């Protein structure tokens, strides 16, 4: 019913056009644009009766124009992003826009007023110096101050790994150009006057610091959307139980404030009640610092409230779509922002689906407040489920139930906490409110901890692909439209086009006349899309089975053997995927106290590309930038066996023990020791030869590196040599065995270290291209000597820090290198 509103249709088509324009690969945008133009020409010149005949139908060309406009606007959005840039020790004069000083660091927002990047806004971080202290000047700054300092400036590169986190887009949506790191002290040029809302946040933060509890960081996150003080273990707990959104300054916070305000203003007439609630939302957005996510959610919330000025659901949806279009026009990048997608989809679900859910027999006997609270929560989760799966590859199986429970508990925490915020300038009056909020949070955290430890509380899932989206949202559409009505409409449309299809079929089978051809044509004419009444139940269960299959089955098939050097920063992670969809992973990237490439990069990439099982995981050596992410991968992805180099007693050192999962001992059948001369057979005629270690080396520049696993992949007469972090000693050891070192693609050892430039090996081969896995580091990798060597040999070089994740395809047509950024190189 709502889609009959022409304004909703136009807004929806404009957003759909922007969505496709943003997500269609650059290479295909010109073709899609040309197709849309041709369809428009056909509509206007060849078939004008489609919209202008006895009945004037201007909606068709208007919808077509909206689709084309949205597509072009969305496709050109990325041009608004600044080009990648790195400047070191650059003089900055800037205006402080936001400031947050903690014991271990200071984080703020700086508007640059002079220099090469004048007029751009950056996120500034100040870390302790060598003595472990932060200069007092940095802690005394406030928003509005004009300061001068020297810093390191970076504007991020475009996304280089499919399915990864796009930091450039993230900053662009929020009005930021990049990041800065302070180098030294700062000078105050002029003092400004900070806003009242910033003073309130600082006052609340100072008062909460008197409580020594992990719940204080959670309370700040719920109140202001700042999760920087929440311990990682607590964030993981909220993530597993599906309620991480509560301290993301997202739609849930706005919904809590909206509900509280709506209840407090219940004594007012309807229109005053709406405008009073809108004013409360605006004040809350200002209190959160006016950051992009909360402003977006506030605009959508205001749109829903304005819709209540109308007479029904259509007016509410119209305002919701108008708000989305306004946000899209203001910043076309927002169509790609996950936060916007979740907020808009959740709001749409609450408006459209919650009335139907509230009217079900299961909720019919509940109190009105509880019934609509549960209905709204479930509706939002149903509407956003495909987005959450595609973005995080995790499905919280208890999230549906926990969100209903958490809705009232954390809603109470927010409402009591906001009362404490309002009383924060009156000394001890706010303390009871904050204490009550912390008590509620402590009980909530205890319950969430128990729930998060339940078996299968959440599961990692493969990228379901477009089939799942079609079935899920198509099923919602069928429910809203009505099953019988949908089937009837489809059948009418089929009958309308059936005659044309029958004529086409007759032309196709004219060359083989006879009773068989006539029977085929007759069956086509009589074909109906409406199933018999007895077949509706199998149809329903069939749809459910398709949803489950799309969640756990890889649907994307490929015919080439693929070698993927995943961009994990300063480390290695290489995936080999065969034409028969078998997969071998070599290393899993680095891990530190604050970052695990296995969990953050490797695992999402595997699931995004449809890999739910590994035939083997090979670990080249024990250094953390190779073995670090192994535990996270093995904890989620079923793996047949794990391979490590046969290096004797070295396998008992601390690095190996800490890197391998507990329980994976040297006596385990799942663990295999590999050495020179071994062969690992893959399917489709591909195999891996183990070139090293030939023997255990000791007393070298780095014994760990010089006992690395070295592999050579063979497929269709083509080869790829993967050298891990070997240095000159192991390179010489392997070279002197006389093994064939010729290769088509060569992975430069040890991220381009000068200790791995053993020229006798390198000069014995003529690779078509070389690749380096490298990230930001303090070792100077890749070194100038290595880069110059390959440049003088005129051999193309690809590196993950520049080109992103690098895909190498080996097939009957030859070799093809597809970097995550820039050009594609085809080799013969």
Short mmCIF file of N, CA and C in Angstrom, two decimals, residues 564-576 584-592 595-606 614 616-637 639 642-644 656 658-661 709 711 722 724-725 747 751 773:
data_model
loop_
_atom_site.label_atom_id
_atom_site.label_comp_id
_atom_site.label_asym_id
_atom_site.label_seq_id
_atom_site.Cartn_x
_atom_site.Cartn_y
_atom_site.Cartn_z
N UNK A 564 46.18 -15.86 -3.66
CA UNK A 564 45.82 -14.53 -3.14
C UNK A 564 46.79 -14.15 -2.04
N UNK A 565 47.50 -13.05 -2.26
CA UNK A 565 48.35 -12.49 -1.22
C UNK A 565 47.51 -11.44 -0.50
N UNK A 566 46.98 -11.82 0.67
CA UNK A 566 46.06 -10.96 1.41
C UNK A 566 46.84 -9.83 2.09
N UNK A 567 46.34 -8.64 1.96
CA UNK A 567 46.99 -7.47 2.57
C UNK A 567 46.71 -7.47 4.07
N UNK A 568 47.66 -7.96 4.85
CA UNK A 568 47.52 -8.00 6.30
C UNK A 568 48.48 -7.02 6.98
N UNK A 569 49.02 -6.08 6.22
CA UNK A 569 50.01 -5.17 6.76
C UNK A 569 51.39 -5.81 6.74
N UNK A 570 52.16 -5.58 7.81
CA UNK A 570 53.51 -6.13 7.89
C UNK A 570 53.42 -7.59 8.34
N UNK A 571 53.25 -8.46 7.38
CA UNK A 571 53.11 -9.88 7.66
C UNK A 571 52.75 -10.63 6.40
N UNK A 572 52.47 -11.92 6.55
CA UNK A 572 52.13 -12.77 5.40
C UNK A 572 50.82 -13.50 5.66
N UNK A 573 50.03 -13.63 4.61
CA UNK A 573 48.86 -14.52 4.60
C UNK A 573 48.54 -14.77 3.14
N UNK A 574 48.75 -16.01 2.69
CA UNK A 574 48.59 -16.34 1.28
C UNK A 574 47.60 -17.48 1.16
N UNK A 575 46.60 -17.28 0.32
CA UNK A 575 45.55 -18.27 0.10
C UNK A 575 45.71 -18.89 -1.29
N UNK A 576 45.67 -20.23 -1.34
CA UNK A 576 45.66 -20.96 -2.62
C UNK A 576 44.29 -21.62 -2.75
N UNK A 584 43.97 -23.85 0.57
CA UNK A 584 45.11 -23.98 1.48
C UNK A 584 45.54 -22.57 1.86
N UNK A 585 45.70 -22.36 3.16
CA UNK A 585 46.14 -21.06 3.66
C UNK A 585 47.57 -21.18 4.17
N UNK A 586 48.41 -20.24 3.77
CA UNK A 586 49.80 -20.22 4.22
C UNK A 586 50.00 -18.97 5.07
N UNK A 587 50.17 -19.16 6.37
CA UNK A 587 50.29 -18.09 7.36
C UNK A 587 48.97 -17.32 7.49
N UNK A 588 48.88 -16.52 8.56
CA UNK A 588 47.61 -15.83 8.83
C UNK A 588 47.82 -14.43 9.38
N UNK A 589 48.94 -13.82 9.05
CA UNK A 589 49.14 -12.42 9.41
C UNK A 589 49.54 -12.21 10.86
N UNK A 590 49.77 -10.94 11.22
CA UNK A 590 50.31 -10.62 12.55
C UNK A 590 49.22 -10.54 13.63
N UNK A 591 49.70 -10.56 14.85
CA UNK A 591 48.83 -10.35 16.00
C UNK A 591 49.60 -9.56 17.05
N UNK A 592 48.91 -8.60 17.67
CA UNK A 592 49.50 -7.82 18.76
C UNK A 592 48.45 -7.69 19.86
N UNK A 595 45.60 -5.77 17.95
CA UNK A 595 45.18 -6.09 16.57
C UNK A 595 45.50 -7.55 16.27
N UNK A 596 44.52 -8.24 15.72
CA UNK A 596 44.68 -9.63 15.30
C UNK A 596 44.24 -9.73 13.84
N UNK A 597 45.23 -9.86 12.94
CA UNK A 597 44.91 -9.90 11.51
C UNK A 597 44.10 -11.13 11.16
N UNK A 598 44.27 -12.20 11.91
CA UNK A 598 43.47 -13.40 11.64
C UNK A 598 42.00 -13.14 11.81
N UNK A 599 41.64 -12.45 12.88
CA UNK A 599 40.24 -12.16 13.16
C UNK A 599 39.73 -10.99 12.34
N UNK A 600 40.55 -9.96 12.17
CA UNK A 600 40.09 -8.73 11.54
C UNK A 600 40.16 -8.76 10.01
N UNK A 601 41.10 -9.53 9.44
CA UNK A 601 41.30 -9.46 7.99
C UNK A 601 41.16 -10.83 7.32
N UNK A 602 41.94 -11.81 7.78
CA UNK A 602 42.00 -13.10 7.09
C UNK A 602 40.66 -13.83 7.17
N UNK A 603 40.14 -13.95 8.37
CA UNK A 603 38.87 -14.67 8.56
C UNK A 603 37.72 -14.01 7.81
N UNK A 604 37.52 -12.69 7.90
CA UNK A 604 36.46 -12.07 7.09
C UNK A 604 36.66 -12.27 5.59
N UNK A 605 37.91 -12.24 5.13
CA UNK A 605 38.15 -12.43 3.70
C UNK A 605 37.76 -13.85 3.28
N UNK A 606 38.12 -14.85 4.07
CA UNK A 606 37.76 -16.23 3.73
C UNK A 606 36.25 -16.38 3.65
N UNK A 614 39.19 -25.34 5.17
CA UNK A 614 40.54 -25.37 4.62
C UNK A 614 41.04 -26.80 4.56
N UNK A 616 44.23 -27.38 4.30
CA UNK A 616 45.43 -27.32 5.13
C UNK A 616 45.74 -25.88 5.47
N UNK A 617 46.38 -25.69 6.62
CA UNK A 617 46.92 -24.39 7.00
C UNK A 617 48.41 -24.60 7.26
N UNK A 618 49.24 -23.97 6.45
CA UNK A 618 50.69 -24.13 6.54
C UNK A 618 51.29 -22.91 7.23
N UNK A 619 52.13 -23.15 8.21
CA UNK A 619 52.78 -22.07 8.95
C UNK A 619 54.26 -22.10 8.61
N UNK A 620 54.75 -21.04 8.01
CA UNK A 620 56.12 -21.04 7.50
C UNK A 620 57.16 -20.99 8.62
N UNK A 621 56.90 -20.18 9.65
CA UNK A 621 57.82 -20.12 10.79
C UNK A 621 57.12 -19.43 11.94
N UNK A 622 57.83 -19.29 13.06
CA UNK A 622 57.17 -18.92 14.31
C UNK A 622 57.07 -17.44 14.59
N UNK A 623 57.56 -16.57 13.72
CA UNK A 623 57.47 -15.14 13.98
C UNK A 623 56.02 -14.68 13.97
N UNK A 624 55.72 -13.72 14.84
CA UNK A 624 54.34 -13.33 15.10
C UNK A 624 53.64 -12.76 13.88
N UNK A 625 54.38 -12.17 12.95
CA UNK A 625 53.73 -11.58 11.78
C UNK A 625 53.29 -12.65 10.77
N UNK A 626 53.59 -13.91 11.06
CA UNK A 626 53.15 -15.02 10.21
C UNK A 626 52.21 -15.97 10.96
N UNK A 627 52.55 -16.27 12.19
CA UNK A 627 51.77 -17.24 12.97
C UNK A 627 50.70 -16.56 13.83
N UNK A 628 50.76 -15.23 13.93
CA UNK A 628 49.91 -14.51 14.88
C UNK A 628 48.43 -14.77 14.73
N UNK A 629 47.91 -14.75 13.50
CA UNK A 629 46.47 -14.89 13.30
C UNK A 629 45.98 -16.32 13.19
N UNK A 630 46.87 -17.30 13.37
CA UNK A 630 46.51 -18.70 13.15
C UNK A 630 45.42 -19.16 14.10
N UNK A 631 45.54 -18.81 15.37
CA UNK A 631 44.56 -19.27 16.36
C UNK A 631 43.15 -18.81 16.01
N UNK A 632 43.01 -17.58 15.60
CA UNK A 632 41.68 -17.05 15.27
C UNK A 632 41.08 -17.78 14.08
N UNK A 633 41.90 -18.08 13.09
CA UNK A 633 41.40 -18.78 11.91
C UNK A 633 41.00 -20.21 12.25
N UNK A 634 41.86 -20.92 12.97
CA UNK A 634 41.56 -22.32 13.30
C UNK A 634 40.37 -22.45 14.25
N UNK A 635 40.09 -21.40 15.03
CA UNK A 635 38.97 -21.45 15.96
C UNK A 635 37.64 -21.41 15.23
N UNK A 636 37.63 -20.96 13.98
CA UNK A 636 36.37 -20.78 13.25
C UNK A 636 36.29 -21.68 12.02
N UNK A 637 37.36 -21.77 11.26
CA UNK A 637 37.34 -22.49 9.99
C UNK A 637 37.81 -23.94 10.20
N UNK A 639 39.65 -27.18 9.58
CA UNK A 639 40.89 -27.39 8.82
C UNK A 639 41.32 -28.84 8.95
N UNK A 642 47.38 -29.20 9.79
CA UNK A 642 48.26 -28.06 9.90
C UNK A 642 49.68 -28.51 9.61
N UNK A 643 50.36 -27.75 8.74
CA UNK A 643 51.74 -28.09 8.37
C UNK A 643 52.73 -27.09 8.91
N UNK A 644 53.84 -27.57 9.46
CA UNK A 644 54.91 -26.72 9.98
C UNK A 644 56.24 -27.27 9.48
N UNK A 656 56.60 -20.83 19.10
CA UNK A 656 55.75 -21.87 18.52
C UNK A 656 54.62 -22.24 19.48
N UNK A 658 53.19 -20.47 21.84
CA UNK A 658 52.19 -19.41 21.97
C UNK A 658 51.39 -19.21 20.68
N UNK A 659 52.00 -19.52 19.55
CA UNK A 659 51.31 -19.27 18.27
C UNK A 659 50.31 -20.34 17.90
N UNK A 660 50.62 -21.60 18.22
CA UNK A 660 49.72 -22.70 17.86
C UNK A 660 48.59 -22.83 18.88
N UNK A 661 47.41 -23.24 18.47
CA UNK A 661 46.30 -23.43 19.40
C UNK A 661 46.63 -24.48 20.46
N UNK A 709 59.51 -22.37 6.00
CA UNK A 709 58.95 -23.29 5.00
C UNK A 709 58.92 -22.58 3.65
N UNK A 711 57.93 -22.99 -0.43
CA UNK A 711 57.04 -23.79 -1.26
C UNK A 711 57.06 -23.31 -2.70
N UNK A 722 56.96 -19.38 -3.23
CA UNK A 722 56.58 -18.67 -2.01
C UNK A 722 57.70 -18.86 -0.99
N UNK A 724 58.41 -17.14 2.09
CA UNK A 724 58.29 -16.77 3.50
C UNK A 724 59.29 -15.67 3.85
N UNK A 725 60.06 -15.87 4.94
CA UNK A 725 61.02 -14.86 5.39
C UNK A 725 62.46 -15.36 5.31
N UNK A 747 57.70 -14.63 -4.97
CA UNK A 747 57.42 -13.81 -3.80
C UNK A 747 58.75 -13.40 -3.17
N UNK A 751 59.63 -9.65 3.19
CA UNK A 751 59.04 -8.32 3.00
C UNK A 751 59.98 -7.34 2.31
N UNK A 773 54.83 -8.89 0.19
CA UNK A 773 53.82 -8.68 1.23
C UNK A 773 54.45 -7.82 2.31
#
